[in-house]
Short mmCIF file of C-alpha atoms in Angstrom, two decimals:
data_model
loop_
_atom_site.label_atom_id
_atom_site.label_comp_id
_atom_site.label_asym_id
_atom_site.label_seq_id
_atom_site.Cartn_x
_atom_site.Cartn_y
_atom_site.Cartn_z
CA UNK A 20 160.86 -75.77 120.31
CA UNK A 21 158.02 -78.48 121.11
CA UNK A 22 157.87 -81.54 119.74
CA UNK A 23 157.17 -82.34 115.94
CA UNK A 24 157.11 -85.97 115.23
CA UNK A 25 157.44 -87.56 111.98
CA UNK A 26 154.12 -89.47 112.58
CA UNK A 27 151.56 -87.32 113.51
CA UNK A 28 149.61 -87.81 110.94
CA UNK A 29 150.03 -91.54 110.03
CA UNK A 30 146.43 -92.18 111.29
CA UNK A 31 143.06 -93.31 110.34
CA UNK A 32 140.67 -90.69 108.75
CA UNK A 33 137.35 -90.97 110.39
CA UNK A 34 135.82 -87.74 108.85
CA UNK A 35 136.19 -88.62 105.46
CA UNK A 36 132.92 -90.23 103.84
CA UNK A 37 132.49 -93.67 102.42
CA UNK A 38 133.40 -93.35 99.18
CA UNK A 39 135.13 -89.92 99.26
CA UNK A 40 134.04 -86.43 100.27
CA UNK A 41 131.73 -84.79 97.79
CA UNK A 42 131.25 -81.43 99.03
CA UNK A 43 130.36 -77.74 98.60
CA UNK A 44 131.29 -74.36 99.72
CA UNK A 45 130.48 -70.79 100.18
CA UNK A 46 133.39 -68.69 99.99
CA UNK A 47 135.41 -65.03 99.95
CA UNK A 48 133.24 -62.58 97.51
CA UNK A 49 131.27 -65.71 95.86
CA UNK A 50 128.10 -64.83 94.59
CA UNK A 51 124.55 -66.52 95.38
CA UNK A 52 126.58 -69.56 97.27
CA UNK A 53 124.74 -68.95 100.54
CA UNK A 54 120.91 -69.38 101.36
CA UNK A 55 119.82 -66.54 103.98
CA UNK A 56 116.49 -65.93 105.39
CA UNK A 57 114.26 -63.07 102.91
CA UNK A 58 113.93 -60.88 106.10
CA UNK A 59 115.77 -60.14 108.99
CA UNK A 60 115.16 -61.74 112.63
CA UNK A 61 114.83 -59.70 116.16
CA UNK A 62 118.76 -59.24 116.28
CA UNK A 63 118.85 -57.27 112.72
CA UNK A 64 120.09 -60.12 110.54
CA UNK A 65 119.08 -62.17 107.97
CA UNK A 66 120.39 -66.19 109.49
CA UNK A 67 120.74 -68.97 107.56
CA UNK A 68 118.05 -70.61 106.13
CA UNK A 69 118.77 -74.23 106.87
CA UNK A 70 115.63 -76.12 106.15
CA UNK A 71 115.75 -74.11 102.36
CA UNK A 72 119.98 -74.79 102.82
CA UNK A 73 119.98 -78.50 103.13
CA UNK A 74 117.18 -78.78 100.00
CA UNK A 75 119.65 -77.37 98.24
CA UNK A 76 122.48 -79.51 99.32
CA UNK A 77 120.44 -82.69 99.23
CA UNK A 78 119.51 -82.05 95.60
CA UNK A 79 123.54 -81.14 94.96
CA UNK A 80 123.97 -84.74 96.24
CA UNK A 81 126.39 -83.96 99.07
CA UNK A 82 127.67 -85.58 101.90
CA UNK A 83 129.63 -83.13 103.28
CA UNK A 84 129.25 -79.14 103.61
CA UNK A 85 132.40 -76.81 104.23
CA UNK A 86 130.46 -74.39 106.43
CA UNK A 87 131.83 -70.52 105.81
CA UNK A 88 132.08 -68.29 109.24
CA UNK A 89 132.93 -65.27 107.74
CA UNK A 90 130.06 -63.62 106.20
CA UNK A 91 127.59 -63.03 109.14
CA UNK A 92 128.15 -62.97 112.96
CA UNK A 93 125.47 -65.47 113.33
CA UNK A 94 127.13 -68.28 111.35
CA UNK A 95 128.68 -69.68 114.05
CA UNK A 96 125.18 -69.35 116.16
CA UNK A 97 123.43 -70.81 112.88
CA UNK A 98 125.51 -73.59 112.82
CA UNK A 99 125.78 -74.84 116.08
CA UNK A 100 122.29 -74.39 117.22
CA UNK A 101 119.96 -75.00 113.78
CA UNK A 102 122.10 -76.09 110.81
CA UNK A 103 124.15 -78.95 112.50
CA UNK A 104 121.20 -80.95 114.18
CA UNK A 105 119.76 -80.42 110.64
CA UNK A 106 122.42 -81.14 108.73
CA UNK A 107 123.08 -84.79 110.75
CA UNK A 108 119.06 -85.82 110.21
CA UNK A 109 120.21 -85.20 106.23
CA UNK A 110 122.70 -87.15 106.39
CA UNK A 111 125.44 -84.66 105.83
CA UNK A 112 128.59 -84.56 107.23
CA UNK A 113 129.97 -80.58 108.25
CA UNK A 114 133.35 -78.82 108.46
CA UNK A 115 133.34 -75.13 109.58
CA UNK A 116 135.38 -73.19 107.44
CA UNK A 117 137.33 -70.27 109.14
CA UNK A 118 139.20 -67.68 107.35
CA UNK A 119 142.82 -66.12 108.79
CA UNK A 120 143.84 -63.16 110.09
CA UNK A 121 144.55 -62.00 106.39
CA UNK A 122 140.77 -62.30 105.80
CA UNK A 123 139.52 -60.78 109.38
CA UNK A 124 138.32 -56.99 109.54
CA UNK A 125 136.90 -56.30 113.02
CA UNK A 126 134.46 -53.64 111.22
CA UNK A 127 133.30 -56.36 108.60
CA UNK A 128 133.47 -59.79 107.39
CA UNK A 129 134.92 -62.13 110.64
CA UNK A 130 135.04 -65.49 111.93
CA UNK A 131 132.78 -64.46 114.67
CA UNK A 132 132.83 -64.88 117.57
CA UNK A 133 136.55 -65.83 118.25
CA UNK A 134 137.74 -63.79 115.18
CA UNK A 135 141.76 -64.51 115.00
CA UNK A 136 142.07 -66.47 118.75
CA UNK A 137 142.50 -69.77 116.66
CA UNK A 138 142.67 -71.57 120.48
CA UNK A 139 139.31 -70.74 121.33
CA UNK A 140 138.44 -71.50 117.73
CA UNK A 141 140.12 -75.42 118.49
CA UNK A 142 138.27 -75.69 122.04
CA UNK A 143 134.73 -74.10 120.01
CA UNK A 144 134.86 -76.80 117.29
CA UNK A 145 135.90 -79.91 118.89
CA UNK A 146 133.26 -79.17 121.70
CA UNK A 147 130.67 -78.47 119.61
CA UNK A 148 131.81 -81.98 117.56
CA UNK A 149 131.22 -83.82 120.67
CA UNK A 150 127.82 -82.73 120.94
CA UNK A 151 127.04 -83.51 117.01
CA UNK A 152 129.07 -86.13 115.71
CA UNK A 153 128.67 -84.95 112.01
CA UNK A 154 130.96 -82.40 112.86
CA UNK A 155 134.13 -84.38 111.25
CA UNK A 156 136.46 -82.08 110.49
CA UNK A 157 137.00 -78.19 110.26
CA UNK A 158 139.49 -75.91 108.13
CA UNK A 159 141.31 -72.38 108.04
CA UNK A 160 141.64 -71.03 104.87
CA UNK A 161 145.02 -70.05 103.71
CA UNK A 162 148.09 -70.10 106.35
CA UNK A 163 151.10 -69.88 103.34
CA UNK A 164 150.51 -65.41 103.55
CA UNK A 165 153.20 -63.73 105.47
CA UNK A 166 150.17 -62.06 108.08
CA UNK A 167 149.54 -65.37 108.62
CA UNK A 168 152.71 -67.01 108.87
CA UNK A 169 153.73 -64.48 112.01
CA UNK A 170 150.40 -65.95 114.12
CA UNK A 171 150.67 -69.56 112.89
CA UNK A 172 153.58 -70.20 114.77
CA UNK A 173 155.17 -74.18 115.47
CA UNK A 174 154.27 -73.15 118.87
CA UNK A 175 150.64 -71.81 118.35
CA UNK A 176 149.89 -74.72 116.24
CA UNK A 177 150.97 -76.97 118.98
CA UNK A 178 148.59 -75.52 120.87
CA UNK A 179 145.74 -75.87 118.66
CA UNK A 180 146.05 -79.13 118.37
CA UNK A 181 146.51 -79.94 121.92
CA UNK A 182 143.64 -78.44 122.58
CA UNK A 183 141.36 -79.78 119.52
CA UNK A 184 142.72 -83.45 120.53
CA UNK A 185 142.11 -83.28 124.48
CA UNK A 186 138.61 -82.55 123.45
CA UNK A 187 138.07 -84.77 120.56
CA UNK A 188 141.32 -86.75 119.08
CA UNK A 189 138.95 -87.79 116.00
CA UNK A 190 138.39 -84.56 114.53
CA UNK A 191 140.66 -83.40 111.30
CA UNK A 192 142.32 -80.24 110.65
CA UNK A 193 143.14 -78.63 107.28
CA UNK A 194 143.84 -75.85 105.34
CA UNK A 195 143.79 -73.99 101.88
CA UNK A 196 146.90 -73.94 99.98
CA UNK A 197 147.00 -73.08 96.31
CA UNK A 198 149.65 -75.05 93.62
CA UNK A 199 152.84 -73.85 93.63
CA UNK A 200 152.69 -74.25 98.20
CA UNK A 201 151.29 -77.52 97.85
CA UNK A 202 154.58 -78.38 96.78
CA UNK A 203 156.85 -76.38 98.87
CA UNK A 204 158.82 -78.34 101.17
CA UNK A 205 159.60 -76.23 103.71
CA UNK A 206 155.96 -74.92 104.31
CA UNK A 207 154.87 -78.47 104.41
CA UNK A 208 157.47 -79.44 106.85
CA UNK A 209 156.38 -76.76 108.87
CA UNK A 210 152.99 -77.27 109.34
CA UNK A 211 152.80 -81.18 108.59
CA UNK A 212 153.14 -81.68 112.47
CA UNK A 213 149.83 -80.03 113.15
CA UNK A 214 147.44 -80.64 109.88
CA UNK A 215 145.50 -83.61 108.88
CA UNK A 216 145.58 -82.68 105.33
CA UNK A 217 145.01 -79.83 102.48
CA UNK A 218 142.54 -78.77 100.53
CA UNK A 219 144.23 -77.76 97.23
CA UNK A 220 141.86 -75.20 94.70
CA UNK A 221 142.83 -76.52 91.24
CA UNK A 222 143.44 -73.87 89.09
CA UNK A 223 145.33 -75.29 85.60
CA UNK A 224 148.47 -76.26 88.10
CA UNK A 225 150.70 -72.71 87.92
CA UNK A 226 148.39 -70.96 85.15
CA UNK A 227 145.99 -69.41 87.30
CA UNK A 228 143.07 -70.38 84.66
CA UNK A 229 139.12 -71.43 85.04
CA UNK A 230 139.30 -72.52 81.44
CA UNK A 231 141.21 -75.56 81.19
CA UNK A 232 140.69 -78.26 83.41
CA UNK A 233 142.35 -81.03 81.51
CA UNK A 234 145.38 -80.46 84.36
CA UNK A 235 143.33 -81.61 87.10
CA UNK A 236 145.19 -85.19 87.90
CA UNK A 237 148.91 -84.00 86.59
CA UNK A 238 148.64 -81.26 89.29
CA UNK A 239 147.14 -83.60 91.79
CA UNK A 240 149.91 -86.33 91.26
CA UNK A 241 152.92 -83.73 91.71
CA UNK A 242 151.09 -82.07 94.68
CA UNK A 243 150.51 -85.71 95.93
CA UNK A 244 153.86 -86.86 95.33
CA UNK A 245 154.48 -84.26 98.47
CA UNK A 246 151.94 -84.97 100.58
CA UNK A 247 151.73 -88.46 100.82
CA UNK A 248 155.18 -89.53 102.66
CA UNK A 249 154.10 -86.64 104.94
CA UNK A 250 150.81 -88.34 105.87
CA UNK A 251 148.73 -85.58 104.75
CA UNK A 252 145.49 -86.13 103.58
CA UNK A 253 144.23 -84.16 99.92
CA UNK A 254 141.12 -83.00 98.70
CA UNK A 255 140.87 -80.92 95.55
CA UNK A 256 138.85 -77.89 95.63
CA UNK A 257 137.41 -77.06 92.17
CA UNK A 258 135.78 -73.39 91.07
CA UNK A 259 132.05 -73.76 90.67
CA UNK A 260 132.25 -69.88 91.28
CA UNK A 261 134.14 -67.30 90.35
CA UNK A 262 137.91 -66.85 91.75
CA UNK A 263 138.36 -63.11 91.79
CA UNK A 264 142.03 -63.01 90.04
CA UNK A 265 140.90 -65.39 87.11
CA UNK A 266 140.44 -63.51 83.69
CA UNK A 267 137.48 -65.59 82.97
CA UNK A 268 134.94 -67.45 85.14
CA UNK A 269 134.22 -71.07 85.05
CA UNK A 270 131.09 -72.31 82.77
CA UNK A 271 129.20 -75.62 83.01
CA UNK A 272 131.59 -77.78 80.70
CA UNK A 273 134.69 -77.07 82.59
CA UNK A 274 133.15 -77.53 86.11
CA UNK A 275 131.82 -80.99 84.80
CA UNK A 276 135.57 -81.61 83.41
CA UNK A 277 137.20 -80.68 86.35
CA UNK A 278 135.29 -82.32 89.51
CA UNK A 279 134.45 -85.72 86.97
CA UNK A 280 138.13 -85.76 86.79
CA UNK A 281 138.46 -84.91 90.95
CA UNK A 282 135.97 -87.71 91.35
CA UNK A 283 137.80 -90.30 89.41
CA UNK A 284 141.03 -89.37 91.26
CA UNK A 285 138.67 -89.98 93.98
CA UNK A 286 137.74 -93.53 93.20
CA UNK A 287 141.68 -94.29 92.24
CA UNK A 288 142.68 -92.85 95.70
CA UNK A 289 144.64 -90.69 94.80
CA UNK A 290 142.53 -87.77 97.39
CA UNK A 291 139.63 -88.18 99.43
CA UNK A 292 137.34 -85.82 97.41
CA UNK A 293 136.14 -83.10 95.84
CA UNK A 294 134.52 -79.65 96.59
CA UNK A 295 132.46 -77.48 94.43
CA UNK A 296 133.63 -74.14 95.87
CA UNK A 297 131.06 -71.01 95.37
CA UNK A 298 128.41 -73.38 93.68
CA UNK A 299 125.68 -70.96 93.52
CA UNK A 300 122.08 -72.16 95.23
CA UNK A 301 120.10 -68.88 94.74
CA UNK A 302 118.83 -69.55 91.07
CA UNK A 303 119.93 -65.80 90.45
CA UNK A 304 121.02 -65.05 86.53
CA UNK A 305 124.67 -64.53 85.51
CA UNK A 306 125.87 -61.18 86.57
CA UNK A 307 125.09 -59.06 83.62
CA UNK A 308 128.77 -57.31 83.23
CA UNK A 309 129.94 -61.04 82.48
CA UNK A 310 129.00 -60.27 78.89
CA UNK A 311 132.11 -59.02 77.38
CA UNK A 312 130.60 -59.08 73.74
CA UNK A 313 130.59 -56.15 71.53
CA UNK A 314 127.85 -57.70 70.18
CA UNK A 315 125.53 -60.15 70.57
CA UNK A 316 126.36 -62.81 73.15
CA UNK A 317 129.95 -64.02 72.18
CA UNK A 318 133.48 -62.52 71.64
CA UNK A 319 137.02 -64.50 70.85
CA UNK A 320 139.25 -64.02 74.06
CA UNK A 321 143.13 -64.36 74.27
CA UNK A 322 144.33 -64.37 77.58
CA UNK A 323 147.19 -64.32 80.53
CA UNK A 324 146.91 -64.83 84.09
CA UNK A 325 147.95 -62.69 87.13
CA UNK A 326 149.48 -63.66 89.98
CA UNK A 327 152.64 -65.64 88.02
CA UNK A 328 156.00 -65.05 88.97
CA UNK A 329 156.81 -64.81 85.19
CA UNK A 330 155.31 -65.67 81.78
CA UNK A 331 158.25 -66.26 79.33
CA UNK A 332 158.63 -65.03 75.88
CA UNK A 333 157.15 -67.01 72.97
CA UNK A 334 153.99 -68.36 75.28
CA UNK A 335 150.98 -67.64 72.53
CA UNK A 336 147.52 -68.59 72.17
CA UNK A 337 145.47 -68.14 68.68
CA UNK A 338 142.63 -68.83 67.14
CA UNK A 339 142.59 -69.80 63.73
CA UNK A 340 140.24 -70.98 60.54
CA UNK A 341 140.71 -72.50 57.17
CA UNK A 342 139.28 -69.84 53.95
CA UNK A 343 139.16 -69.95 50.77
CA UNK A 344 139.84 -66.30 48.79
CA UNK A 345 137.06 -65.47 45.97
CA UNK A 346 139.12 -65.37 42.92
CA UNK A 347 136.86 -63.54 40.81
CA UNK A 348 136.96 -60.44 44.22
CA UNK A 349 139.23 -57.40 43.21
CA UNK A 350 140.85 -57.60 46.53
CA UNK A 351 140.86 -59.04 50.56
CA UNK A 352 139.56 -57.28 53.31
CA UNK A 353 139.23 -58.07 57.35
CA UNK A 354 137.76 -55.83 60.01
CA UNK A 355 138.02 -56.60 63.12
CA UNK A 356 137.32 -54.83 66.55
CA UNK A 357 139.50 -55.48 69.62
CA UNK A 358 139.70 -54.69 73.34
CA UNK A 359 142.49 -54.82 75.66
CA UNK A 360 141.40 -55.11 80.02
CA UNK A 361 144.26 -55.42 82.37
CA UNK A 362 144.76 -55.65 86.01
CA UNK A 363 146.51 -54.50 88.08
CA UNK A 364 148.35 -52.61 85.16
CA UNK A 365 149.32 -52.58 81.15
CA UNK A 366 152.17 -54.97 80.32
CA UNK A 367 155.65 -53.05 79.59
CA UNK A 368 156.15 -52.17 76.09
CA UNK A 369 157.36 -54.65 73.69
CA UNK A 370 156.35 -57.10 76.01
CA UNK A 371 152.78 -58.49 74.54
CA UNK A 372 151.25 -57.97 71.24
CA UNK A 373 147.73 -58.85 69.35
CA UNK A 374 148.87 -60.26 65.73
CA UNK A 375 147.13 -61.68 62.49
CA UNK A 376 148.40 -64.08 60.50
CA UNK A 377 147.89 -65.93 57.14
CA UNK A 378 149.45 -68.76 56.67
CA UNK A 379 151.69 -68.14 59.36
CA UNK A 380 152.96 -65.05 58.37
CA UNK A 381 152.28 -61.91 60.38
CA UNK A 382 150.35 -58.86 58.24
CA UNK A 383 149.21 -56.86 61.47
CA UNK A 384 150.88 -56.66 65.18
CA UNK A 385 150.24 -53.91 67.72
CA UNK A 386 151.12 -53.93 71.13
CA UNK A 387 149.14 -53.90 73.75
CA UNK A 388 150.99 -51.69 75.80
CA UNK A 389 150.44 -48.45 73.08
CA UNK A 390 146.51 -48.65 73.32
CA UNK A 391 145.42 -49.68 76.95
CA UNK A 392 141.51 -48.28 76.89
CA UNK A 393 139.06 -51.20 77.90
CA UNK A 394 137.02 -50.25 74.61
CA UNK A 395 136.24 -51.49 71.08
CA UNK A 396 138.34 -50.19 68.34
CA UNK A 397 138.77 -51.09 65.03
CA UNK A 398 142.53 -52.32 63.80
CA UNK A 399 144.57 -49.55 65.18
CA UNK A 400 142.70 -46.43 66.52
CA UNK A 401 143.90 -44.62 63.48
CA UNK A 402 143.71 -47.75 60.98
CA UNK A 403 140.41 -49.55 60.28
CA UNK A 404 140.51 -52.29 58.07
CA UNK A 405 143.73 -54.96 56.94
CA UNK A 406 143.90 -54.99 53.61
CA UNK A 407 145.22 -58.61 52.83
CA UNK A 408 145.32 -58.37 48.93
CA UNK A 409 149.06 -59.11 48.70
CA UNK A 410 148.82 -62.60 51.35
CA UNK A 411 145.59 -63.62 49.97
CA UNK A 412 145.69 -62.77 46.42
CA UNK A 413 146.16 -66.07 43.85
CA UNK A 414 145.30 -68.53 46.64
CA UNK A 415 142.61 -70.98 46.86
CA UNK A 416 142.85 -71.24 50.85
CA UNK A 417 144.53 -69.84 53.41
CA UNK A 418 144.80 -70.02 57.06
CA UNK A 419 143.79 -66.78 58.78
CA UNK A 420 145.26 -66.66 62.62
CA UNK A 421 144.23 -63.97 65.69
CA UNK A 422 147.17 -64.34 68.01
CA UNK A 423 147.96 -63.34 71.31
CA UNK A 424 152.25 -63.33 71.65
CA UNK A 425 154.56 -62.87 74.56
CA UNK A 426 157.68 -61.36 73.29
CA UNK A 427 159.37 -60.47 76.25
CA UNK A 428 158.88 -61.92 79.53
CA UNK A 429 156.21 -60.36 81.33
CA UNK A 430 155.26 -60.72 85.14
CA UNK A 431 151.94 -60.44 87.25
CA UNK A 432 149.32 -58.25 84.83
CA UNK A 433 146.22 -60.08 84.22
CA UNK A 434 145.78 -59.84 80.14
CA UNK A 435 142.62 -60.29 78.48
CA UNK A 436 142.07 -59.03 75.19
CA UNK A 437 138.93 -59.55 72.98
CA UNK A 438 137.87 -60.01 69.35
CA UNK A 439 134.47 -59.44 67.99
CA UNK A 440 132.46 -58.32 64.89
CA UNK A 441 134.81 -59.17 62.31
CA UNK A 442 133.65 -58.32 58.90
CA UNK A 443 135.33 -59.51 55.39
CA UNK A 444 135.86 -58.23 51.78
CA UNK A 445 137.10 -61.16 49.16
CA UNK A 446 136.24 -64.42 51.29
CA UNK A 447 134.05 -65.56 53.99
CA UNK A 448 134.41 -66.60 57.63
CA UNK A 449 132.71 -69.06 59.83
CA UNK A 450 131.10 -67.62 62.31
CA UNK A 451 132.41 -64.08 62.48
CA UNK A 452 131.01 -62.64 65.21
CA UNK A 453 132.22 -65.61 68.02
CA UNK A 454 128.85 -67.06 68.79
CA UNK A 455 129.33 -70.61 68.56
CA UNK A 456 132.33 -72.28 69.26
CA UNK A 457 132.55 -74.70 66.26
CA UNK A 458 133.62 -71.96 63.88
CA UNK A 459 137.50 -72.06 65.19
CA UNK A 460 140.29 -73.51 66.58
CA UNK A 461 141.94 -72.99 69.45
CA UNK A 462 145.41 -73.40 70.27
CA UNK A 463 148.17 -72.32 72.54
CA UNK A 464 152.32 -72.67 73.44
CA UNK A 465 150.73 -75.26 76.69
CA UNK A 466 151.65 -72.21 79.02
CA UNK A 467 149.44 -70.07 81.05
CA UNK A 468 148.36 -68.05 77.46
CA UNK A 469 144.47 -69.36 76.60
CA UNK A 470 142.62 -69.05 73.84
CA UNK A 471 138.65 -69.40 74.62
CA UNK A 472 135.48 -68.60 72.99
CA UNK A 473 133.78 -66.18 75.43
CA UNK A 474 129.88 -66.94 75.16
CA UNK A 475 127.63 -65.10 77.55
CA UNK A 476 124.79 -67.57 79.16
CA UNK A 477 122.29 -66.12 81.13
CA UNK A 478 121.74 -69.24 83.47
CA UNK A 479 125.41 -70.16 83.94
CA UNK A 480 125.08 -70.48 87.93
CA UNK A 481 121.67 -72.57 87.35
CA UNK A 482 123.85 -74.79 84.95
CA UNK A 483 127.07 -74.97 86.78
CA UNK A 484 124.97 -75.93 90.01
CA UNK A 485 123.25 -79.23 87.55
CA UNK A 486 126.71 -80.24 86.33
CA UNK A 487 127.99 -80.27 90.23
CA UNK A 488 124.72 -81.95 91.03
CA UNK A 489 124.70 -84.73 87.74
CA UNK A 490 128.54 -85.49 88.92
CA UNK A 491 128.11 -85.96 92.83
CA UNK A 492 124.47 -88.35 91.56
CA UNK A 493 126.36 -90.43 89.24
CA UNK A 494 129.83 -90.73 91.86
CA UNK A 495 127.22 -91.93 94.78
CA UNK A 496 125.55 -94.28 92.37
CA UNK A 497 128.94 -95.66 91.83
CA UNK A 498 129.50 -95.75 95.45
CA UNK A 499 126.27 -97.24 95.88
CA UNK A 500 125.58 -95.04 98.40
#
């Protein structure tokens, strides 16, 4: 067994920017994140377009780029001969960002050359950061998979860094682990020997969520709380594009929330940065099927996550509103038209139910297990209308409720169900048909259930990209840099 000693990585950080990192990435299946050339060259393949690439970062207000080798087999070519040289007269830092054998099809996407021999990979990076010093650090994305686990051996990883430090004993070494390994003690004890740090992708600590980003420092303080006796460095990766298990994507307020809050976590020390992962630079619209409405632009949505080990019973989200019942009206109507999309498969039965309330009291349940068709239907398929003449009848308000209920524990299906076009006899709603979000309010059990107003914007990457860029200005203001 070689040698693992407790202080390996008790040592200064060289690669990480005055003031913090503030970074972006291209990543697995984002969308519009890299900047090719319009037409191929000679070889059949469309290269990087660095001088159109580092506009784009400079007006993102970066000093630091997490360089992806996975999409083309020129990106390691277009890195080391045009994009670094470039990148260093821009004054931005890089760190080539290699994916694992998980991620590697020889017939497709590939850290090329080297694909999986992670030692050539070590001697190929710390060479080529001797010849451009902006080369700081460099990262493989995630080790904690199984596939992974079997290559990434205490012996391999000895190795690797043997090699990486011969060359250049300055250069960091990361990788990409998600919540719930940040704080596992064993994997961290494994690999602590042989990483500088980790780059942890917030995603609402274990909820799997895009929505809410008011988690962002309670995660980072638990996940911290494990790295820092181990000397490991943190730097919090936050979803400017999508992240393909997520129900819902992120939009411009909650990428604002989220890398604000990395930034100030930043400035406390508490990590050394932030990275706006799948920021897109292409100015393309937002993909069209992102529109879930039935009509119009905007639809409630009550959700759950996949990828949780379990979601236990009584976790709820809602959406609710304040009316006030027409005395004078004969009686009290709601339509309302629903949806139910799952992956990979429908909850068990009993398990998860749609419900509407009035003043707390439930007049309509169905679960979602008994109609799983990803289309609009109105109450139940055989129903219509709720006819709420015996709850609403006599009252001068009431408190009407759409409610998405776990009743039974449930594992691992991605839930999101959708409200639109609702339509009432007897009173009258704010906002009906979900296109603003001021009409009602949200509330859930604090679990991994979310309630969110689902409004389509057709700009969303071009506003996302101006939130990223208005929060890296004002941080290097701060910094003065």
């Amino acid at each position: 067994m070689p040698d693992m000693p407790s202080e390996t990585n008790a040592r200064p950080r060289p690669w990480i920017p005055a003031g913090g990192v503030r970074a972006a990435l291209v990543g697995g299946n984002t969308v519009g994140a890299a900047v090719r050339e319009s037409r191929p060259r000679a070889d059949g393949y469309r290269h990087i377009d660095t001088p159109a690439l580092i506009a784009k970062l400079r007006e993102l207000h970066v000093n630091t780029y997490l360089f992806g080798v996975w999409d083309s087999p020129t990106d390691w070519a277009d890195l080391c001969e045009e994009f670094l040289p470039a990148a260093a007269e821009a004054g931005i830092d890089v760190w080539p960002y290699l994916v694992p054998p998980s991620e590697t099809d020889e017939n497709g996407r590939a850290s090329r050359p080297y694909l999986t021999d992670y030692l050539a990979w070590a001697r190929a990076v710390a060479e080529a950061s001797v010849r451009y010093p902006n080369l700081t650090a460099w990262a493989i994305d995630d080790f904690e998979f199984e596939v992974n686990a079997r290559l990434f051996t205490p012996e391999y990883m000895t190795r690797m860094r043997e090699i990486q430090r011969e060359i250049n004993p300055d250069l960091g070494f990361y990788t990409c682990v998600y919540y719930e390994v940040a704080l596992d003690d064993a994997f961290l004890d494994k690999y602590t020997p042989f990483i500088d740090g980790v780059i942890y992708p917030f995603l609402d600590g274990p909820n799997k969520n895009t929505l809410d980003a008011g988690s962002v420092r309670r995660s980072l303080e638990a996940i911290r709380a494990k790295t820092e006796p181990r000397g490991l460095d943190l730097v919090l990766l936050v979803y400017a594009g999508r992240f393909l298990a997520a129900t819902l994507g992120p939009t411009e307020s909650y990428v604002r929330q989220a890398v604000d809050a990395g930034l100030r976590c930043t400035a406390d020390g508490l990590i050394s940065g932030v990275i706006a992962y799948g920021t897109q630079l292409d100015d393309a619209p937002t993909i069209a099927s992102d529109n879930k409405a039935m009509y119009g632009n905007g639809r409630l949505s009550l959700s759950l996550p996949s990828e949780t080990q379990r979601i236990p019973a009584g976790t709820w989200a809602q959406a609710g509103q304040v009316i006030h019942p027409d005395p004078a009206s004969p009686r009290y109507e709601l339509s309302f038209w629903h949806f139910d999309e799952f992956a990979p498969s429908t909850p068990g039965p009993g398990e998860v139910v749609k419900e509407l309330l009035v003043d707390g009291e439930v007049v309509w349940t169905c679960d979602i297990h008994d109609e799983p068709w990803p289309l609009w239907i109105q109450g139940r398929s055989l129903q219509g209308p709720v006819d709420l003449t015996p709850w609403l009848t006599g009252k001068e308000r009431a408190t009407l409720t759409i409610r998405l209920r776990v009743v039974d524990e449930t594992t691992g299906n991605r839930v999101d169900v959708g409200f639109d076009h609702l339509e009432s006899i007897g009173f009258t709603l704010a906002d009906p048909g979900f296109e603003e979000p001021a009409g009602w309010e949200l509330t859930d059990s604090g679990g991994a259930a979310k309630a969110h107003i689902d409004i389509f914007v057709p700009d969303r990457p071009r506003r996302i990209r101006l939130a990223v860029a208005d929060c890296f200005a004002r941080s290097a203001e701060t910094d003065g840099l």
